[in-house]
């Protein structure tokens, strides 16, 4: 039994419009599994595949005024590429964002609905990740969270310190999952969260039970009767275990 990180889920006021922004930003294709849902993945992608972590955007009525504890870091290959990408993203509707970053080599932006993300300066470690360099999760205790997520998934933990931890798929492809110390208190649910897929998918209930023994807790966000299970990690960050292949 195992779990893999397969997608990042964005709650949106307009899934279609926000989906168009991120599809253009990443150079990905779009599809829809139903009303109010936009799915993004690389063109020609055979889901699920560890070479990419896909994006689902789901329309909800919430105005989205809270600070997310999950964001994306985008990869670049040169200083010129970074500058070109930032300019292109601004043309698509992104705006500069100040999260207290001060003088840093990366650029912090917000998408058209206010979700913050970063355009990184070129880094060798991200040269083969694809357009998304990392999915970043803020947490109070990166070591403890790395222990939870490292045991929860089949991904390999590469580095762990008091301030950050990194992991990547066991195949060594696709983006990294990075846990960054940010002790600000959470006050509400995230508009961006992780979705995990059991393989085989028939092991979903057993995997959910295993996560509960590791410290995950059940979470009711009004999801009703759905094929996925909503849980919170030991720091209260929401995530879903999917029930579809």
Backbone as a ProteinNet text record, in pm:
[ID]
protein_1_A
[PRIMARY]
XXXXXXXXXXXXXXXXXXXXXXXXXXXXXXXXXXXXXXXXXXXXXXXXXXXXXXXXXXXXXXXXXXXXXXXXXXXXXXXXXXXXXXXXXXXXXXXXXXXXXXXXXXXXXXXXXXXXXXXXXXXXXXXXXXXXXXXXXXXXXXXXXXXXXXXXXXXXXXXXXXXXXXXXXXXXXXXXXXXXXXXXXXXXXXXXXXXXXXXXXXXXXXXXXXXXXXXXXXXXXXXXXXXXXXXXXXXXXXXXXXXXX
[TERTIARY]
84.4	0	87.5	42	117	27.5	71.4	2.9	100.1	49.3	132.6	62.1	140.5	87.8	60.8	-66.3	-100.1	-147.7	-198.3	-245.1	-255.5	-256.4	-282.8	-421.2	-504.1	-641.8	-656.8	-702.6	-729.2	-879.9	-925.6	-1062.3	-1065	-1166.4	-1169.2	-1307.4	-1311.7	-1439.7	-1485.9	-1390	-1420.8	-1315.6	-1348.8	-1249.4	-1203	-1292.8	-1257.4	-1157.4	-1182.4	-1092.6	-957.6	-960.2	-833.6	-759.6	-834.6	-772.5	-702	-763.1	-697.8	-566.6	-566.2	-441.9	-332.2	-362.7	-258.5	-220	-312.5	-278.2	-179	-203.4	-110.3	22.2	16.5	139.3	229.7	170.5	247.9	265.9	188.7	191.2	122.1	17.7	-53.9	-188.2	-250.7	-383	-489.3	-613.4	-726.3	-833	-905.1	-1023	-1116.2	-1230.9	-1324	-1394.6	-1398.7	-1469.7	-1613.7	-1652.3	-1789.8	-1803.7	-1926.8	-1949.5	-1874.3	-1811.6	-1741.2	-1605.4	-1554.1	-1423.6	-1340.9	-1218.6	-1124.3	-1000.7	-959.1	-843.2	-729	-609.4	-491.2	-385.5	-325.1	-214.2	-133.1	-9.2	71.9	4.7	25.7	-30.1	28.4	-59.3	-14.8	14.1	-17.6	11.1	-81.1	-28	-105.5	-119.9	-230.8	-250.9	-281.9	-227.3	-128.2	14	103.1	241.6	328.1	434.7	513.8	590	593.5	665.8	598.3	475.5	406.5	308.7	288.1	177.9	76.8	-41.9	-141.6	-215.1	-306.2	-382	-530.6	-611.3	-757.1	-804.3	-896.2	-955.6	-1105.6	-1157.8	-1297.6	-1363.7	-1473.8	-1544.2	-1616.1	-1594.7	-1665.7	-1707.5	-1809.1	-1855.5	-1767.5	-1674	-1590.7	-1509	-1499.2	-1426.6	-1275	-1220.4	-1077	-991.4	-1020.1	-945.3	-838	-820.5	-724.1	-591	-487	-354.6	-337.7	-305.8	-285.2	-153.9	-150.7	-26.3	33	-20.9	34.4	48.3	166	182.3	276.3	279.8	366.2	488.4	603.1	724.2	745.7	761.6	783.1	931.9	974.6	1116.1	1148.9	1272.8	1324.2	1463.3	1507.7	1634.8	1746.8	1713	1813.3	1753.2	1837.9	1788.1	1694.4	1728.1	1642.7	1507.2	1508.2	1382.4	1297.6	1360.8	1286.6	1218.6	1293.9	1238.3	1125.8	1144.9	1042.5	916.2	934.2	818.5	741.5	812.4	744.2	664.5	723.2	651.8	528.4	544.3	431.9	319.3	355.4	254.1	178.6	249.8	182.6	85.8	125.2	35.2	-89.8	-75.5	-189.1	-279.8	-234.6	-318.1	-256.7	-133.8	-66.3	-23.3	-14.4	26.8	136.9	228.4	331.8	268.3	331.2	279.9	391.6	358.7	453.9	412.6	491.9	466.3	578.9	647	758.8	888.4	900.8	1017.7	1143	1129.4	1242.6	1321.4	1456.5	1541	1580.6	1511.2	1536.2	1550.6	1616.3	1637	1515.3	1414.1	1293	1187.1	1085.3	978.5	849.4	785	660.3	544.3	451.7	335.2	207.9	95.1	-35.8	-112.4	-180.5	-260.9	-386	-470.2	-585.2	-684.1	-679.7	-766.8	-690.8	-565.9	-491.5	-407.6	-401.1	-316.1	-169.7	-89.3	50.9	131.9	228.9	323.5	455.3	558.6	692.4	747.9	818.2	895.6	1042.1	1100.7	1235	1341.9	1454.5	1573.5	1622.7	1700.4	1744.5	1825.2	1787.4	1858.1	1880.3	1999.9	2035.8	1946.5	1906.5	1827.9	1692.6	1642.4	1511.2	1519.1	1634.5	1652.2	1564.4	1519.4	1442.5	1305.3	1251.4	1122.5	1003.2	1022.2	909.9	880.3	768.7	742.7	719.9	670.1	654.4	777.7	854.6	973.7	937.3	842.8	808.5	668.3	604.6	482.3	526.8	499.6	553.9	443.4	468.7	372.6	435.5	372.2	417.5	383.3	473.1	445.7	527.3	490.6	562.7	682.7	673.7	778.8	813.7	903.7	936.9	985.5	1063.5	1113.2	997.1	906.8	794	703.5	683.7	599	664.5	795.8	865.8	849.6	848.6	825.5	687.7	587.6	451	439.1	477.9	459.5	551.5	670.7	760.4	704.4	634.5	572	440.4	371.2	240.8	252.8	358.3	369.1	489.5	494.7	608.7	721.8	715.9	819.7	942.7	1056.9	1184.8	1218.1	1249.1	1292.2	1439	1470.5	1606.9	1682.1	1613.8	1682.2	1584.6	1632.8	1548.9	1631.2	1585.2	1646.7	1534.7	1574.2	1472.1	1387.5	1440.1	1371.5	1303.9	1348.4	1284	1312.8	1228.5	1248.3	1203.6	1269.4	1234.3	1217.3	1124.6	1105.7	1062	1081.2	1048.2	1004.4	935.4	888.3	1003.1	971.3	1073.7	1144.9	1078	1139	1234.9	1242.5	1333.8	1292.4	1161.3	1110.8	1001.8	967.9	861	904.3	809.1	842.1	873.7	931.8	957.8	839	824.7	737.7	829.4	809	896.4	814.9	865	801.6	887.1	831.5	906.3	853.6	945.3	902.7	836.8	715	639.5	539.2	578.4	498.8	370.5	332.8	206.5	89.5	2.5	-109.5	-212.2	-261.2	-370.8	-501.1	-587.8	-716.1	-835	-809	-920.8	-867.5	-956	-916.3	-842.8	-752.5	-676	-761.1	-737.4	-798.9	-713.5	-597.1	-510.2	-468.8	-487.6	-449.3	-398.2	-342.5	-285.7	-388.6	-382.7	-464.4	-372.8	-399.6	-321	-404.3	-337.4	-405.4	-345.5	-428.7	-377.5	-351.9	-250.3	-236	-200.8	-292.1	-412.1	-518.7	-609	-708.7	-804	-815.9	-902.9	-854	-728.6	-674.6	-704.4	-793.7	-818.4	-853.7	-949.3	-992.5	-881	-802.6	-688.8	-585.5	-563.2	-466.9	-517.5	-645.4	-702	-687.2	-713.2	-696.9	-551.4	-458	-315.3	-278	-328.5	-298.8	-351.9	-467.4	-522.8	-431.8	-373.7	-282.8	-155.9	-123.3	-3.8	-29.2	-154.2	-184.6	-276.1	-317.4	-415.4	-551.7	-632.2	-765.5	-869	-991.2	-1099.4	-1143.4	-1184.7	-1221.6	-1352.4	-1445.1	-1573.4	-1578.6	-1566.9	-1576.9	-1708.1	-1804.1	-1931.3	-1927.8	-1830.9	-1813.8	-1925.2	-2000.4	-2109.9	-2061.8	-2143.2	-2112.7	-2031.1	-1900.1	-1808.7	-1716.9	-1657.5	-1572.3	-1433.8	-1400.4	-1271	-1289.4	-1180.9	-1183.6	-1100.8	-1158.3	-1089.2	-1027.2	-897	-822.7	-742	-690.1	-595.6	-468.7	-353.7	-226.4	-208.2	-101.2	-86.6	-82.8	-60.6	-64.9	-195.7	-289.9	-421.2	-438.5	-338	-351.3	-437.3	-537.6	-628.4	-559.7	-599	-562.3	-667.7	-669.3	-770.3	-704.2	-765	-727.3	-835.5	-796.3	-892.5	-944.1	-1064.4	-1123.1	-1149.1	-1073	-1088.7	-951.5	-944.2	-817.9	-805.5
-120	0	124.4	230.1	354.5	466.7	588.4	707.2	791.4	859.7	951.4	1086.9	1192.7	1326.7	1344.7	1367.1	1373.2	1510.9	1592.1	1722.9	1820	1948.3	2057.2	2110.7	2127.2	2169.2	2315.7	2400.3	2541	2561.9	2623.5	2673.4	2809.1	2833.6	2952.4	3014.8	3145.1	3209.9	3176.4	3161.7	3129.5	3030.1	2901.5	2798.8	2810.8	2848.4	2856.4	2968.6	3087.5	3200.2	3176.8	3127	3101.1	2987.1	2889.2	2780	2829.2	2925.6	2981.1	3049.4	3121.5	3186.6	3083.6	2979.9	2883.4	2795.1	2768.6	2692.7	2771.2	2901.8	2985.5	2998.7	3011	3026.2	2904.8	2785.7	2661.5	2601	2648.3	2586	2451.5	2435.4	2309.6	2315.3	2199.2	2188.8	2189.5	2214.2	2218	2117.5	2069.5	1985.8	2010.5	1944.5	1960.6	1828.8	1787.4	1665	1692.6	1821.6	1855.9	2004.4	2053.4	2196.5	2246.5	2361.9	2421.8	2362.7	2279.7	2217.2	2231.2	2278.1	2283.4	2203.5	2115.7	2029.8	2072.4	2084.7	2123.8	2014.6	1985.1	1890.3	1914.5	1867.9	1886.3	1822	1881.7	1826.8	1687.7	1589.9	1453.2	1375.1	1430.9	1367.6	1247.8	1140.7	1020.7	1011.8	1066.4	1077.7	941.8	907.3	982.4	941.9	1036.6	1012.8	1102.1	1050.2	1131.2	1245.2	1252.4	1361.6	1496.5	1498.2	1624.4	1606.9	1714.6	1724.8	1818.9	1767.9	1842.9	1942.8	2018.9	2120.9	2102.2	2101.3	2105.5	2237.7	2304	2427.8	2406.3	2437.3	2409.7	2538.2	2574.4	2696.6	2679.5	2777.4	2784.4	2929.7	2955.9	3093.8	3177.2	3116.2	3187.8	3297.5	3416.3	3526.1	3511	3420.8	3395	3503.6	3543.2	3651.8	3602	3471	3418.2	3391	3380.2	3350.6	3200.5	3153.3	3010.2	2965.8	2840.2	2780.9	2685.5	2685.2	2607.7	2700.7	2698	2777	2705.8	2755.3	2698.2	2785.4	2720.4	2786.6	2745.8	2842.5	2813.8	2817.1	2725.8	2712.3	2799.5	2846.9	2916	2862.2	2884.9	2828.6	2931.7	3060.8	3166.9	3294.8	3395.3	3524.4	3585.4	3567.5	3620.6	3550.2	3418.2	3343.3	3388.4	3411	3457	3591.4	3685	3817.1	3807.1	3724.4	3707.5	3645.6	3544.8	3478.5	3573.2	3652	3747.5	3847.2	3899.1	3994.2	3929.8	3806.3	3738	3712	3672.7	3646.4	3773.7	3885.8	4012.7	4047	4020.9	4045.3	3958.2	3839.4	3748.4	3784.9	3878.3	3920.3	3903	3853.1	3842	3979.8	3995.4	4122.7	4098.6	4195.9	4181	4164.6	4082.4	4056.8	4076.1	4136.1	4157.6	4070.8	3966.8	3879.6	3892.3	4007.8	4031.5	3970.5	3945	3874.7	3960.7	4092.7	4185.8	4164.9	4174.7	4167.5	4022.5	3957	3815.6	3800.4	3694.5	3677.9	3623.2	3580.1	3532.8	3643.7	3627.2	3726.4	3667.4	3740.6	3695.7	3765.7	3686.7	3737	3678	3734.3	3677.1	3654.9	3542.9	3515.9	3604.3	3601.6	3692.7	3680.3	3572.1	3559.7	3577.9	3622.4	3655.5	3545.6	3428.5	3320.6	3353.4	3357	3394.3	3277.5	3308.4	3209	3278.5	3200.9	3256.4	3213.8	3305.2	3273.9	3274.7	3156.8	3143.4	3185.9	3232.3	3248.9	3110.5	3099	2965.3	2894.1	2769.9	2686.9	2549.5	2499.7	2371.6	2258.4	2261.9	2152.8	2138.1	2247	2242.9	2233.7	2198.7	2203.3	2101.3	1995	1890.7	1867.7	1968.1	1949.1	1976.3	2042.7	2095.9	2236.3	2298.2	2438.3	2462.1	2363.6	2376.7	2318.5	2404.9	2358.7	2287.4	2344.3	2287.8	2328	2237.9	2267.7	2293.2	2411.6	2455.2	2461.5	2399.6	2398.9	2467.7	2572.2	2637.1	2548.2	2544	2464.7	2518.1	2478.7	2522.2	2434	2304.4	2208.6	2124.2	2171.9	2096	1954.1	1932.2	1795.9	1700.5	1742.5	1656.4	1635.2	1740.2	1727.3	1639.2	1647.2	1558.9	1414.3	1389.8	1255	1204.8	1291.4	1251.8	1227.8	1326.7	1315.7	1211.7	1195.6	1092.4	952.5	932.6	803.1	788.7	901.8	896.1	858.1	907.1	889.2	802.2	766.8	688.7	779.9	909	1002	989.7	1030.2	1020.2	1153.4	1151.4	1271.8	1296.2	1415.3	1446.8	1528.3	1614.6	1701.7	1741.9	1745.5	1787.2	1870.4	1991.6	2075.5	2132.4	2216.2	2279.1	2378.8	2428.2	2532.3	2485.2	2374.3	2326.7	2178.7	2118.9	1979.3	1968.1	1879.7	1859.8	1711.9	1680.3	1543.7	1545.3	1430.1	1419.3	1276.6	1256.5	1122.9	1023.2	899.5	795	775.7	813.3	801.6	915.7	1017.2	1129	1220.8	1235.3	1321	1411.2	1515.1	1604.9	1704.6	1782.8	1886.1	1827.5	1910.9	1876.9	1917.5	1851.6	1897.5	1955.2	2081.2	2148.4	2197.3	2170.7	2210.6	2320.1	2438.8	2557.1	2609.2	2639	2691.2	2827.9	2839.7	2964.5	2955.8	2997.6	2967.8	3046.9	3129.4	3204.5	3108.7	3145.8	3058.8	3051.1	2931	2914.6	2952	3021.4	3058.5	3003.1	2943	2893.4	2793.9	2734.4	2633.3	2695.2	2618.9	2664.7	2662	2757.9	2755.1	2674	2631.6	2546.8	2428.5	2305.3	2188.8	2077.6	1973.9	1861.3	1750.3	1680.7	1561.8	1441.7	1334.4	1211.7	1101.3	1015.7	902.9	772.2	680.4	547.4	465.3	380.5	283.7	147.7	51.1	66.9	148.7	211.1	298.9	222.3	91.2	9.2	6.4	48.5	49.7	179.4	261.8	393.3	385.5	303.3	300.7	254.1	157.4	111.4	221.6	299.1	409.6	518.9	549	649.3	604.4	478.9	425.9	436.6	407.6	418.6	563.4	658.4	799.1	843.7	791.4	827.4	779	661.2	611.3	695.5	767.7	851.5	992.6	1025.4	1157.3	1242.2	1192.7	1265.3	1257.3	1360.2	1364.6	1393.2	1344.9	1369	1514.4	1566.4	1706.8	1719	1793.5	1816.7	1962.2	1980.6	2113.4	2129.2	2044.1	2046.2	1974.9	1881.1	1813.3	1713.4	1669.8	1577.8	1439.2	1369.5	1232.5	1236.2	1222.5	1231.4	1109.1	1074.9	955.6	975.4	1097	1120.5	1146.1	1135.5	1158.2	1280.8	1374.1	1496.3	1475.3	1498.4	1483.1	1609.2	1620.2	1725.7	1660.1	1715.7	1663.1	1705.1	1664.2	1695.9	1844.2	1931.4	2075.7	2138.3	2054.6	2105.1	2143.8	2118.6	2149.9	2045.3	2090.6	1999.6	1927.5	1804.5	1732.3	1626.3	1574.3	1475.6	1347.1	1236.9	1107	1072.1	1064.6	1048.3	905	894.3	762	728.6	787.5	757.8	740.5	664.9	643.2	730.5
0	0	0	-67.2	-69.6	-118.1	-95.8	-142.1	-222.9	-324	-400.1	-409.5	-410.2	-430.6	-579.4	-616.9	-758.7	-804.4	-711.9	-756.4	-640.1	-677.1	-584.3	-617.4	-516.4	-533.3	-491.2	-585.2	-558.2	-548.5	-440.9	-436.4	-507.3	-589.1	-673.8	-676.7	-701.5	-728.4	-869.6	-961.8	-1101	-1148.6	-1143.5	-1177.8	-1322.3	-1412.4	-1553.1	-1578.9	-1524.1	-1545.4	-1479.5	-1355.1	-1287.2	-1355.4	-1406.9	-1480.8	-1605.9	-1676.5	-1795.3	-1759.5	-1647.8	-1604.7	-1582	-1502.5	-1467.6	-1586.6	-1675.6	-1796.4	-1881.6	-1897.7	-1972.6	-1899.7	-1766.7	-1687.9	-1700.9	-1702.1	-1700.8	-1839	-1937.6	-2069.6	-2071	-1986.9	-1972.7	-2044.2	-2059.2	-2116	-2008.7	-2048.8	-1955.4	-1996.7	-1896.8	-1918.8	-1801.4	-1800.3	-1689.5	-1664.4	-1538.7	-1502.3	-1463.6	-1463.3	-1429.1	-1408.4	-1391.7	-1369.5	-1246.3	-1260.5	-1148.1	-1120.8	-1209.7	-1190.3	-1317.4	-1304.2	-1415	-1377	-1465.3	-1441.4	-1533.2	-1477.9	-1554	-1546.5	-1660.1	-1663	-1790	-1792.6	-1913.3	-2034.6	-2150.7	-2273.4	-2297.8	-2324.7	-2347.2	-2221.2	-2105.2	-1976.4	-1953.2	-1898.9	-1867.3	-1716.2	-1663.4	-1518.3	-1456.9	-1340.1	-1265.3	-1306.9	-1309.3	-1347.6	-1260	-1199.1	-1106	-1171.2	-1305.6	-1369.6	-1349.6	-1300.8	-1274.3	-1159.7	-1085.6	-990.3	-1053.7	-1083	-1159.1	-1069.2	-1129.9	-1057.3	-1086.4	-982	-992.8	-934.2	-1003.6	-954.6	-939.6	-819.9	-787.8	-739.9	-803.5	-766	-631.8	-543	-414.8	-392.2	-310.4	-291.7	-200.6	-130.3	-34.2	-102.4	-40.8	-104.2	-104.4	-24	-30.5	29.5	153.4	215.4	311.9	325.1	420.4	352.3	432.7	380.2	368.9	250.1	230.6	291.1	334.8	383.2	280.4	160.4	49.3	-70.3	-135.7	-256.7	-352.5	-475.9	-578.9	-600.4	-623.9	-671.4	-816.1	-904.6	-1045.2	-1078.2	-1163.8	-1199.9	-1320.5	-1326.1	-1444.1	-1475.4	-1598.9	-1644	-1653.9	-1645.6	-1655.9	-1601.5	-1578.7	-1533	-1636.6	-1765.2	-1870.6	-1871.3	-1850.4	-1845.2	-1726.7	-1611.8	-1495.3	-1524	-1581.1	-1611.1	-1713.7	-1817.1	-1919.5	-1861.9	-1775.5	-1716.8	-1626.3	-1544.7	-1456.9	-1539.2	-1646.5	-1731.1	-1794.7	-1841.5	-1905.2	-1805.7	-1683.7	-1581.5	-1544.4	-1538.9	-1511.2	-1623.3	-1747.4	-1860.3	-1851.2	-1790.2	-1775.3	-1658.2	-1573.4	-1461.3	-1324.4	-1316.1	-1186.3	-1138.5	-1007.1	-947.7	-845.2	-825.8	-723.2	-585.6	-501.5	-367.2	-264.9	-154.3	-45.4	72.3	98.8	213.4	315.9	310.7	399.8	352.3	220.9	168.6	161.1	163.7	156.7	27.8	35.4	-84.4	-109.9	-201.2	-231.9	-383.1	-429.6	-574.2	-647.8	-577.5	-643.5	-641.8	-724.1	-735.5	-681.4	-591.5	-531.9	-602.6	-652.8	-723.7	-663.8	-701.2	-667.9	-797.1	-806.4	-925.9	-923.6	-1025.6	-1030.1	-915.3	-839.7	-723	-591.7	-600.7	-480	-421.2	-486.6	-436.1	-465	-361.2	-375	-430.6	-516.3	-566.3	-594.6	-618.2	-639.9	-774.9	-840.5	-959.9	-916.4	-911.6	-857.2	-957.4	-904.1	-986.1	-1027.6	-1134.8	-1176.9	-1068.1	-1040.5	-942.1	-1003.2	-989.4	-1050.3	-1001.7	-875.5	-819.1	-889.3	-949.6	-1013.6	-1165.4	-1219.2	-1364.6	-1437	-1368.8	-1437.7	-1376.2	-1306.5	-1238.4	-1327.6	-1440.1	-1514.1	-1464.9	-1509.2	-1473.2	-1324.9	-1253.5	-1108.1	-1041	-976.6	-906.1	-776.5	-702.6	-572.4	-531.4	-458.4	-384.5	-241.1	-189.9	-61.3	42.8	157.2	267.7	388	438.2	560.9	680.3	776.3	896.7	1012.4	1132.4	1251.9	1280.5	1247.9	1281.3	1158.3	1072.6	950.6	976.6	1081.5	1109.2	1136.5	1221	1254.3	1132.8	1056	938	831.9	820.4	726.8	768.9	898.9	947.4	908.8	922.6	886.5	736.8	655.2	511.6	449.3	507.3	456.2	477.2	588.2	614.5	539.2	518.5	452.2	305.7	238.4	93.9	58.9	-70.4	-118.5	-166.1	-132.1	-174	-84.7	-136.5	-65.9	-0.1	129.3	200.3	168.7	117.2	76.8	179.7	250.2	346.7	454.8	579.3	691.1	787.4	818.1	919.6	1006.4	1103.6	1186.8	1108.5	995.3	920.8	793.7	737	615.2	593.2	510.1	469.3	324.3	249.5	109.9	80.6	-8.6	-53.7	-199.1	-265.6	-407	-434.8	-545.5	-579.9	-577.4	-545.4	-537.4	-670.4	-781.2	-913.4	-943.5	-856.3	-876.6	-989.8	-1012.9	-1120	-1064.5	-1142.1	-1102.7	-997.7	-944.8	-846.6	-709.7	-626.9	-487.8	-400.7	-286.4	-179.3	-73	-38.5	56.8	175.8	293.6	418.7	480.3	494.8	535.2	668.8	761	890.9	873.2	920.2	918.8	1032.5	1151.6	1271.5	1286.5	1187.6	1200.4	1222.4	1313.1	1349	1237	1210	1115.4	1184.8	1112.1	1171.3	1094.3	975.2	894.6	795.8	715.4	619.6	501.2	442.4	327	200.8	111.9	-20.4	-117.9	-74.7	-157	-71.4	-121.5	-43.6	-134.7	-73.1	-146.1	-161.2	-275	-298.6	-318.6	-244.7	-253.1	-316	-391.8	-455.7	-405.7	-353.4	-315.9	-441.8	-434.8	-544.1	-483	-512.8	-594.6	-522.5	-601.7	-544	-452.6	-472	-385.6	-240.9	-216.6	-81	-7.2	-61.1	-1.3	147.2	184.8	324.7	416.8	370.6	450.9	466.2	360.5	367.4	460	454.4	544.6	689.5	715.6	851.4	896.3	804.9	838.8	872.6	795.8	821.9	957.6	995.1	1126.7	1238.5	1224.7	1327.7	1335.4	1227.3	1222.6	1274.5	1304.7	1358.1	1272.8	1157.4	1076.4	1143	1123.3	1183	1074.6	1097.6	1003	1009.7	895.2	886	808.2	861.5	795.4	749.1	616.6	557.2	482.1	515	446.3	313.4	299.2	170.5	140.5	240.9	217.3	177	99.9	57.9	-70.9	-57.1	-171	-169.9	-284.8	-289.5	-231.4	-193.4	-130.8	18.4	92.9	237.6	270.5	346.5	386	523.7	531.1	655.8	682.7	803.8	839.6	889.6	850.9	899.9	1046.1	1113.4	1256.1	1289.2	1189.5	1214	1166.2	1124	1087.2	942.8	857.1	715.2	646.4	570.5	503.2	387.7	364.6	244.2	217.4	95.7	58.5	9.8	45.7	-10.3	-111.6	-237.6	-345.9	-352.8	-404.7	-421.1	-564.9	-656.2	-797.7	-859.7	-967.8	-1035.7	-1156.9
[MASK]
+++++++++++++++++++++++++++++++++++++++++++++++++++++++++++++++++++++++++++++++++++++++++++++++++++++++++++++++++++++++++++++++++++++++++++++++++++++++++++++++++++++++++++++++++++++++++++++++++++++++++++++++++++++++++++++++++++++++++++++++++++++

